[in-house]
Structures are given as C-alpha cells and as structure tokens.
XYZ file of C-alpha atoms in Angstrom:
457
model
C 0.003 0.001 -0.003
C 1.445 3.341 -1.061
C 1.249 6.626 0.815
C 0.897 9.200 -1.954
C -2.750 8.520 -2.864
C -3.638 8.585 0.833
C -2.108 12.046 1.265
C -3.891 13.245 -1.872
C -7.196 11.931 -0.519
C -6.609 13.737 2.781
C -6.001 17.022 0.957
C -9.083 16.608 -1.258
C -11.384 15.596 1.608
C -10.342 18.258 4.132
C -13.684 20.175 3.854
C -15.658 17.007 4.659
C -13.284 16.102 7.465
C -13.708 19.583 8.953
C -17.516 19.272 8.755
C -17.367 16.004 10.655
C -15.289 17.608 13.362
C -17.732 20.486 13.624
C -20.560 17.978 14.090
C -18.704 16.337 16.981
C -17.876 19.714 18.543
C -21.577 20.613 18.685
C -22.127 17.907 21.313
C -21.589 19.477 24.788
C -19.837 16.455 26.331
C -18.770 18.096 29.629
C -17.875 15.129 31.775
C -17.489 16.828 35.159
C -21.057 18.215 35.213
C -23.867 15.665 35.779
C -26.232 17.849 33.758
C -24.330 16.773 30.609
C -24.324 13.031 31.233
C -26.661 12.410 28.310
C -24.486 14.513 26.003
C -21.438 12.418 26.876
C -23.395 9.359 25.830
C -24.396 11.116 22.628
C -20.733 11.883 21.804
C -19.850 8.242 22.366
C -22.687 7.153 20.053
C -21.499 9.609 17.385
C -17.964 8.193 17.480
C -19.201 4.588 17.379
C -21.280 5.354 14.289
C -18.450 7.203 12.581
C -15.938 4.428 13.229
C -18.389 1.812 12.000
C -18.820 3.803 8.801
C -15.156 3.206 7.942
C -15.163 -0.473 8.790
C -14.245 -0.620 12.471
C -16.021 -3.051 14.762
C -16.935 -0.328 17.237
C -19.052 -0.332 20.407
C -19.985 1.850 23.353
C -18.972 0.244 26.659
C -20.774 1.130 29.859
C -18.859 2.123 32.990
C -20.028 3.464 36.382
C -19.436 6.904 34.859
C -19.337 7.921 31.215
C -18.975 5.289 28.505
C -15.813 4.174 26.719
C -15.626 3.632 22.983
C -13.597 0.661 21.780
C -13.075 -0.257 18.115
C -11.022 -2.853 16.223
C -10.078 -3.536 12.632
C -7.888 -6.626 12.837
C -5.538 -7.168 9.924
C -1.854 -7.671 9.321
C 1.081 -5.670 10.573
C 1.810 -4.365 14.071
C -0.998 -4.013 16.574
C -1.395 -0.280 17.316
C -3.724 1.169 19.943
C -4.783 4.786 19.564
C -6.164 6.691 22.599
C -8.096 9.941 22.822
C -10.887 11.437 24.935
C -14.186 12.841 23.736
C -15.128 14.713 26.927
C -14.401 18.425 27.314
C -13.841 21.007 30.024
C -16.651 23.244 31.358
C -17.041 26.540 29.485
C -17.278 28.955 32.404
C -17.006 31.911 32.448
C -19.419 31.910 29.551
C -19.448 35.716 29.187
C -15.803 35.634 28.077
C -16.594 33.592 24.968
C -17.044 35.484 21.736
C -19.657 32.966 20.583
C -21.558 29.909 21.823
C -18.819 27.374 22.804
C -20.876 24.570 21.190
C -21.659 26.402 17.984
C -18.245 25.875 16.384
C -17.204 27.856 13.338
C -14.223 28.353 11.054
C -12.790 31.815 11.733
C -10.190 33.911 9.930
C -7.496 35.234 12.283
C -4.230 37.119 11.846
C -2.471 33.721 12.020
C -4.763 31.924 9.592
C -7.996 29.962 9.743
C -8.967 28.342 13.059
C -11.698 26.025 14.272
C -13.292 27.813 17.246
C -15.214 25.890 19.904
C -14.896 23.926 23.123
C -12.975 20.702 22.547
C -11.580 21.764 19.189
C -7.996 21.251 20.385
C -8.545 19.303 23.582
C -9.209 16.640 22.465
C -11.873 16.167 19.760
C -9.886 17.828 16.984
C -6.807 15.860 17.941
C -8.497 12.444 18.064
C -10.226 13.080 14.741
C -6.826 13.596 13.056
C -6.179 9.879 13.533
C -9.697 8.836 12.568
C -9.468 10.860 9.361
C -6.089 9.338 8.528
C -7.663 5.882 8.890
C -10.583 6.996 6.718
C -8.231 8.070 3.918
C -6.248 4.824 4.086
C -9.455 2.786 3.912
C -10.859 4.852 1.036
C -7.723 4.418 -1.085
C -6.668 0.867 -0.285
C -9.796 -0.826 1.066
C -8.037 -1.706 4.310
C -5.772 -0.235 6.959
C -2.012 -0.904 6.968
C -1.999 -2.290 10.529
C -4.085 -4.035 13.157
C -5.601 -1.003 14.860
C -7.511 -0.673 18.130
C -9.113 2.666 19.012
C -9.851 3.520 22.660
C -11.770 6.713 23.441
C -12.483 7.803 26.994
C -15.263 10.059 28.318
C -13.875 11.073 31.709
C -10.372 12.404 31.105
C -11.348 15.934 32.087
C -12.950 14.736 35.343
C -10.218 12.569 36.811
C -10.828 9.305 34.877
C -12.494 7.406 37.763
C -13.605 4.529 35.504
C -10.407 4.243 33.469
C -8.180 1.987 35.607
C -10.915 -0.572 36.405
C -11.918 -0.678 32.725
C -8.358 -1.255 31.563
C -7.821 -3.976 34.141
C -11.067 -5.733 33.213
C -10.261 -5.525 29.465
C -6.525 -6.024 29.654
C -6.281 -8.654 26.918
C -8.479 -6.736 24.459
C -6.601 -3.479 24.861
C -3.019 -4.716 24.925
C -1.134 -3.904 21.712
C 2.453 -3.505 20.510
C 2.432 0.222 21.239
C -0.040 2.947 22.246
C -0.402 6.260 20.441
C -1.792 9.253 22.320
C -2.863 12.475 20.604
C -3.483 14.927 23.451
C -0.381 17.119 23.306
C 1.019 19.824 21.066
C 3.710 21.139 18.791
C 6.883 22.837 20.023
C 6.241 26.356 18.801
C 4.093 26.679 15.679
C 5.931 24.445 13.232
C 8.086 21.916 15.079
C 6.436 18.551 15.672
C 7.091 17.102 19.104
C 7.204 13.660 20.684
C 6.671 13.902 24.436
C 9.148 11.930 26.550
C 8.077 13.043 30.038
C 4.876 14.202 31.656
C 4.143 15.775 35.013
C 1.784 14.019 37.355
C -1.268 15.681 38.901
C -2.824 15.932 42.350
C -6.124 17.788 42.799
C -7.371 19.013 46.172
C -10.473 20.978 47.186
C -10.734 22.419 50.690
C -13.477 24.259 52.577
C -12.695 26.096 55.780
C -15.705 26.693 58.024
C -15.901 29.241 60.836
C -19.289 30.475 62.115
C -22.337 28.294 61.487
C -23.894 30.944 59.215
C -22.965 34.131 57.367
C -22.681 37.087 59.757
C -23.146 40.844 59.662
C -19.614 42.193 59.378
C -20.422 45.234 61.501
C -21.935 43.311 64.372
C -19.407 40.463 64.340
C -16.369 41.806 62.469
C -13.281 41.915 64.662
C -14.693 39.445 67.155
C -15.594 36.456 64.982
C -12.971 34.563 62.980
C -13.372 35.039 59.205
C -12.645 31.781 57.280
C -11.749 33.790 54.149
C -8.899 35.315 56.126
C -7.758 31.855 57.212
C -7.887 30.557 53.635
C -5.876 33.544 52.403
C -3.181 32.813 54.966
C -3.056 29.133 53.966
C -2.725 29.972 50.279
C -0.057 32.623 50.907
C 1.935 30.105 52.940
C 2.159 27.502 50.146
C 5.213 29.238 48.544
C 8.253 30.915 50.041
C 9.891 34.103 48.773
C 11.969 32.080 46.259
C 8.973 30.328 44.714
C 9.610 26.994 46.436
C 6.622 25.021 47.677
C 6.463 24.711 51.447
C 4.393 21.544 51.880
C 6.570 19.280 54.119
C 8.711 16.774 52.215
C 7.233 18.035 48.940
C 10.525 17.765 47.017
C 11.154 14.119 47.914
C 11.671 12.320 44.606
C 12.285 15.455 42.494
C 15.302 14.826 40.239
C 17.765 17.406 39.015
C 17.853 18.004 35.282
C 20.655 16.011 33.659
C 23.406 17.860 31.784
C 22.416 16.040 28.566
C 18.778 17.027 28.826
C 19.641 20.566 29.844
C 21.786 20.932 26.722
C 19.039 19.497 24.490
C 16.474 21.877 25.929
C 18.819 24.845 25.606
C 19.148 23.975 21.905
C 15.385 24.528 21.529
C 16.014 28.267 22.045
C 12.877 28.728 24.157
C 12.041 32.415 24.585
C 10.031 32.906 27.761
C 9.305 36.534 26.850
C 7.517 35.471 23.678
C 5.756 32.594 25.458
C 4.513 34.769 28.328
C 3.941 37.729 26.078
C 1.149 35.848 24.309
C -0.876 35.947 27.564
C 0.097 39.468 28.660
C 2.918 38.528 31.041
C 6.702 38.828 30.964
C 8.426 37.559 34.133
C 8.851 33.861 35.105
C 7.177 33.264 38.459
C 8.537 29.857 39.392
C 11.525 28.830 41.521
C 14.375 31.309 41.487
C 17.398 30.094 39.531
C 15.581 27.601 37.296
C 15.423 27.627 33.489
C 12.011 28.646 32.147
C 11.640 25.263 30.403
C 12.460 23.528 33.683
C 9.628 25.421 35.349
C 7.036 24.046 32.919
C 8.501 20.637 32.051
C 10.582 19.207 34.903
C 9.812 21.092 38.143
C 6.747 20.524 40.362
C 4.134 23.178 40.980
C 1.380 24.207 43.332
C -1.332 26.405 41.812
C -4.611 27.850 43.021
C -7.243 27.008 40.385
C -10.166 28.685 42.101
C -11.162 30.354 45.372
C -14.479 31.667 46.627
C -16.161 32.917 49.796
C -18.968 35.214 50.892
C -20.864 37.455 48.515
C -19.458 37.664 44.960
C -22.432 39.043 43.041
C -22.980 42.551 41.736
C -22.957 45.395 44.202
C -21.840 44.983 47.780
C -22.920 42.939 50.777
C -21.181 43.408 54.121
C -21.101 39.748 55.047
C -18.665 37.802 57.151
C -18.830 34.424 55.398
C -19.390 31.116 57.084
C -17.133 29.263 54.637
C -14.186 29.798 52.330
C -13.118 27.312 49.665
C -10.336 26.764 47.151
C -9.294 24.265 44.491
C -5.552 23.609 44.406
C -3.586 21.464 41.971
C -0.056 20.115 42.199
C 1.906 19.128 39.103
C 4.366 16.413 40.042
C 7.662 15.119 38.594
C 10.146 12.290 39.088
C 9.042 9.830 41.741
C 6.984 12.231 43.859
C 4.230 10.316 45.644
C 0.876 12.086 45.134
C -0.789 10.316 48.031
C 2.005 11.248 50.442
C 1.834 14.851 49.249
C -1.934 14.843 49.788
C -1.434 13.629 53.356
C 1.224 16.246 54.070
C -0.746 19.063 52.461
C -3.850 18.290 54.506
C -1.876 18.111 57.746
C -0.212 21.438 56.916
C -3.620 23.085 56.475
C -5.040 21.513 59.612
C -2.040 22.685 61.650
C -2.679 26.274 60.462
C -6.277 26.393 61.586
C -7.130 28.739 64.460
C -9.650 27.888 67.134
C -13.292 27.784 65.986
C -12.375 26.762 62.399
C -12.614 23.362 60.788
C -11.632 22.120 57.327
C -13.005 19.471 54.973
C -11.248 18.104 51.907
C -12.303 16.560 48.609
C -9.851 14.879 46.293
C -9.854 15.332 42.515
C -7.476 12.674 41.249
C -3.894 11.678 42.009
C -1.434 10.445 39.392
C 2.336 10.178 39.362
C 4.624 11.641 36.724
C 5.488 9.629 33.631
C 8.745 9.027 31.795
C 8.622 7.576 28.282
C 11.374 5.340 26.942
C 12.335 5.935 23.321
C 13.894 2.540 22.610
C 10.841 1.177 20.760
C 11.522 1.447 17.006
C 8.238 3.326 16.539
C 9.818 6.441 18.066
C 12.452 6.774 15.365
C 9.911 5.873 12.687
C 7.481 8.529 13.909
C 10.204 11.138 14.304
C 11.250 10.702 10.683
C 7.650 10.680 9.428
C 6.857 13.885 11.311
C 9.992 15.559 10.053
C 8.939 14.742 6.477
C 5.607 16.509 6.968
C 6.549 19.629 8.956
C 9.011 22.431 8.210
C 11.282 21.552 11.158
C 12.775 18.277 12.426
C 10.677 16.612 15.099
C 11.985 17.088 18.645
C 11.828 15.012 21.809
C 10.434 17.338 24.485
C 8.897 17.413 27.931
C 5.368 18.489 28.797
C 4.000 20.449 31.698
C 0.652 18.737 31.368
C -0.532 15.517 32.960
C -1.802 12.597 30.922
C -2.145 9.689 33.374
C -3.200 7.234 30.670
C 0.426 7.075 29.475
C 1.506 5.607 32.800
C -1.524 3.305 32.903
C -0.555 1.804 29.554
C 2.829 0.876 31.047
C 1.683 -0.185 34.498
C -1.511 -2.070 33.558
C -0.897 -3.210 29.972
C 2.926 -3.338 29.993
C 3.150 -1.379 26.735
C 5.043 1.760 25.739
C 3.143 4.904 24.815
C 4.081 7.535 22.278
C 2.588 10.999 22.715
C 2.217 13.099 19.577
C -0.112 16.039 19.180
C -0.664 19.037 16.971
C -2.019 21.690 19.321
C -0.414 25.112 19.784
C 0.402 27.030 22.944
C -2.178 29.687 22.102
C -5.043 27.270 21.498
C -6.597 28.377 24.821
C -7.475 24.867 25.944
C -9.473 24.884 29.218
C -10.122 28.608 28.579
C -12.751 30.694 26.772
C -12.498 30.842 22.966
C -10.613 27.550 22.576
C -9.437 27.018 19.004
C -7.539 24.575 16.801
C -5.624 25.790 13.752
C -7.170 24.387 10.579
C -3.623 23.896 9.271
C -2.754 21.843 12.371
C -5.832 19.697 11.845
C -4.914 19.144 8.185
C -1.235 18.463 8.823
C -2.118 16.298 11.790
C -4.150 13.995 9.572
C -1.296 13.836 7.070
C 1.173 13.186 9.909
C -0.711 10.157 11.199
C -0.944 8.792 7.655
C 2.837 9.129 7.351
C 3.401 7.527 10.765
C 1.185 4.553 9.927
C 3.111 4.154 6.682
C 6.471 4.356 8.455
C 5.458 1.879 11.149
C 4.208 -0.700 8.628
C 6.653 -0.375 5.713
C-alpha cells in the first residue's frame, strides 16, 4: 500500500473532514457536570457510528461513569492502539466567549483559519486527526495498513475514575504492541514534538468553616474569625519568597535536570518573553534560579485554580462568610508520591487552623509523573515521518501537562506509549474561545498517515 494517494485523498477531503469535526464539537460532552451526562453518551454514540462507517467493529462500553468507545479492525502488521478522549472542560465563564462554545465555526485570524469551539484542540480535533487518517487509508486501499484498536475515554477531564478498572477488566483486548496518544502539542508553531516526560497531577479541594452561618460584618467583624482570612493565609503560605513550595517533604523524589537534557532543551532556544507575552505577562514566576523550560517541564508546581467565599455578586454585601473554599492542583515530577503529598498538604492546612475553624477536603485525582522510553523502534519511525511533513525536524520534548493514561498503559498493559499532538500554545485549551488551527488539523491527519506508513513499511 502506497502513501501518496492517501495524502492526496486527505487534501481533497479536508472540507468534509472539517464538517465531521464540527458535528462532533456541537455535542456538549462536559464530563465533570452531571447535567451533561446524556451529552457524553451522545458523543460516544457519534464516534461509534463514525468508526463503523469506515469499517471498524466499534461499540460503546458502559462504565459506572461515562462510557468508553472501543473499536477494532484486525488485519496484518503491528498491533497499534490509539487513545483519545471525547469529553471536554466546562465553558465557564461563559461571558468571556465570543460565541456559543458549542456552535463551532471556522474563523479567519491574523495567524490563519482556526476552528473555534470547546474541545476543538482538547481533544476532539486531535483524536479526529487519527480517525481521518484511517478513513483516507481505507478509502484508497480498502483496508488499513495495521491491526488497529481505538480507545476513546469520556472522563479524562474529570479525573478518569472509571479508566483503571476498565483497563484492568479488558486487559487482553486493549493490549497492543504500542499505544499512540494524541493529546499534546507542537513545540512552537511548526516543530512537531514527541513527548518523553509528563508531570503528574494531584487535585485538592478544601473548605474552611468558621461560624455556622454568614454574619453581619459590623456586628461580628473583629470578634468572629473570618474563614476567608484563614484561607488567604493558607494559600499565601504555600510558597516561600523564592517560589519554592512549602508543603513538608514536597521535594522528595524530585530529580535534578541532567546535563544532557539541559543541553538538548537549551538547543530549543525557548524564549520565555515570547511565550509569556502571548498571555500578557513577561516575568517567570517559578523557583528562582531555574530555566524557564524547567519550570514548565521538569519542576513541580502548586497552583490555586479557584477560590471563593462570601458574597461575589454585583454590588456589595457586608457579610462575614461562614465558609471559604479553594481548588488547588499540584503538578508532580520524578518519583513524587501524590498520596503522600496529599497527606502532608492536609496536615499542613489543619495545623494552620485557628480555634473555631474546621476544614473538609475533597480529592480530585492523583497520578504520578510519567517518563517515556524511546527505545521502541516506533519512536524513530514517527520522528522521521513527522519531520517529512513539517518544516522543522521533530523534537523530543517534555510536557508540563498531565496525561495519566500514558503511565496506565505501562503499569496495567505493559506497553510503551508515544505521545504526539498538533495543538499550539495559544489554543486556549481549558479557557474561553478555545481554538484549533485548521492547518494543524490538516497536517495532523497527514502526519498520522505518514506515521502509519512508516510503522508498517
């Protein structure tokens, strides 16, 4: 089977491929909000039908949460598993969107045409690059060049509570020669990247309670303890003046950057001023004395993702709140133990509580960092294939994000995972006005076609 007609088919069918993606983006599959449970099922049904239309044996699999989609083709060649997730992040604050997040459109921008809508880059647009590459192969040659399994999850954006049990129960069906994951991005705008390390993630929500009801701040202010004040003190204490995180034993298992890796990253010529300038910032805010790329790829973090207390509506209300809450996430590296960090963080907060205040905690996932080996021949094959498609040679890079499935493939299925994606830093994933460059979508489809060809030649 030759590659050239497949690439020509991809180019000719881009309008239809884009329309299919727009159809999928119209489904509001927000996994973390129970109000959208039916929509998550609808997205799974849509994917099953689309995969069946190109010859996959596809089915929707029930879990205690949102369904999985599993599809197979069989056939000769290596057995390749491709993973993606069809669920998306919430859209709040809605007023910051320029249009309905689930009414996706193609827009002209100063940097070219983009697909605007929630999930366009994370991860519906990315997963459809692989599906469309398979579609083009099937259209031209009547079959795919490998034995392919597709595995789509519906809970990635809400902690993946059903993922590990599902993988354990379906171990034999899901095990392949290698896993491909398309939930990452390019390095810059035109350098394809293969991720070799990922940070882990620990999510914590805490609520500090003081009085048993909201109080009049004139009658009680100064006498009654304000839990918002306590929460502010806790949050301020999480970092020292040099940007280091103060949770006890937090840095256990954090490795120093090797000289070899430091040199390779320096060669990437990362410009933090350009990177931060895109979001209206200029000064690195991490640990003093660390490279900017270290801060986002190989150093751990502690970030406040949300905080609320008292009256936050229009106007003013002189209330002393009963409760104050925050959501805090930790990105982890090396062999940091997320469960130990959770224990130490909670004890730190409890030790800071004054009399008359209590705290409750909710956990939102805990996954360790991941390190990918590059010894599998697919890594060199993919690197060459990507370099043939893009202007610059593909690079092995780190990622500040957390994709626990990569570690699960190794731990549960004993298979290597290769992470390749075509998003850009300014795609605004998890933020209002998320977008995916139409050129990235197009070249992503072509890239997967080239990778399949390289892995099966």
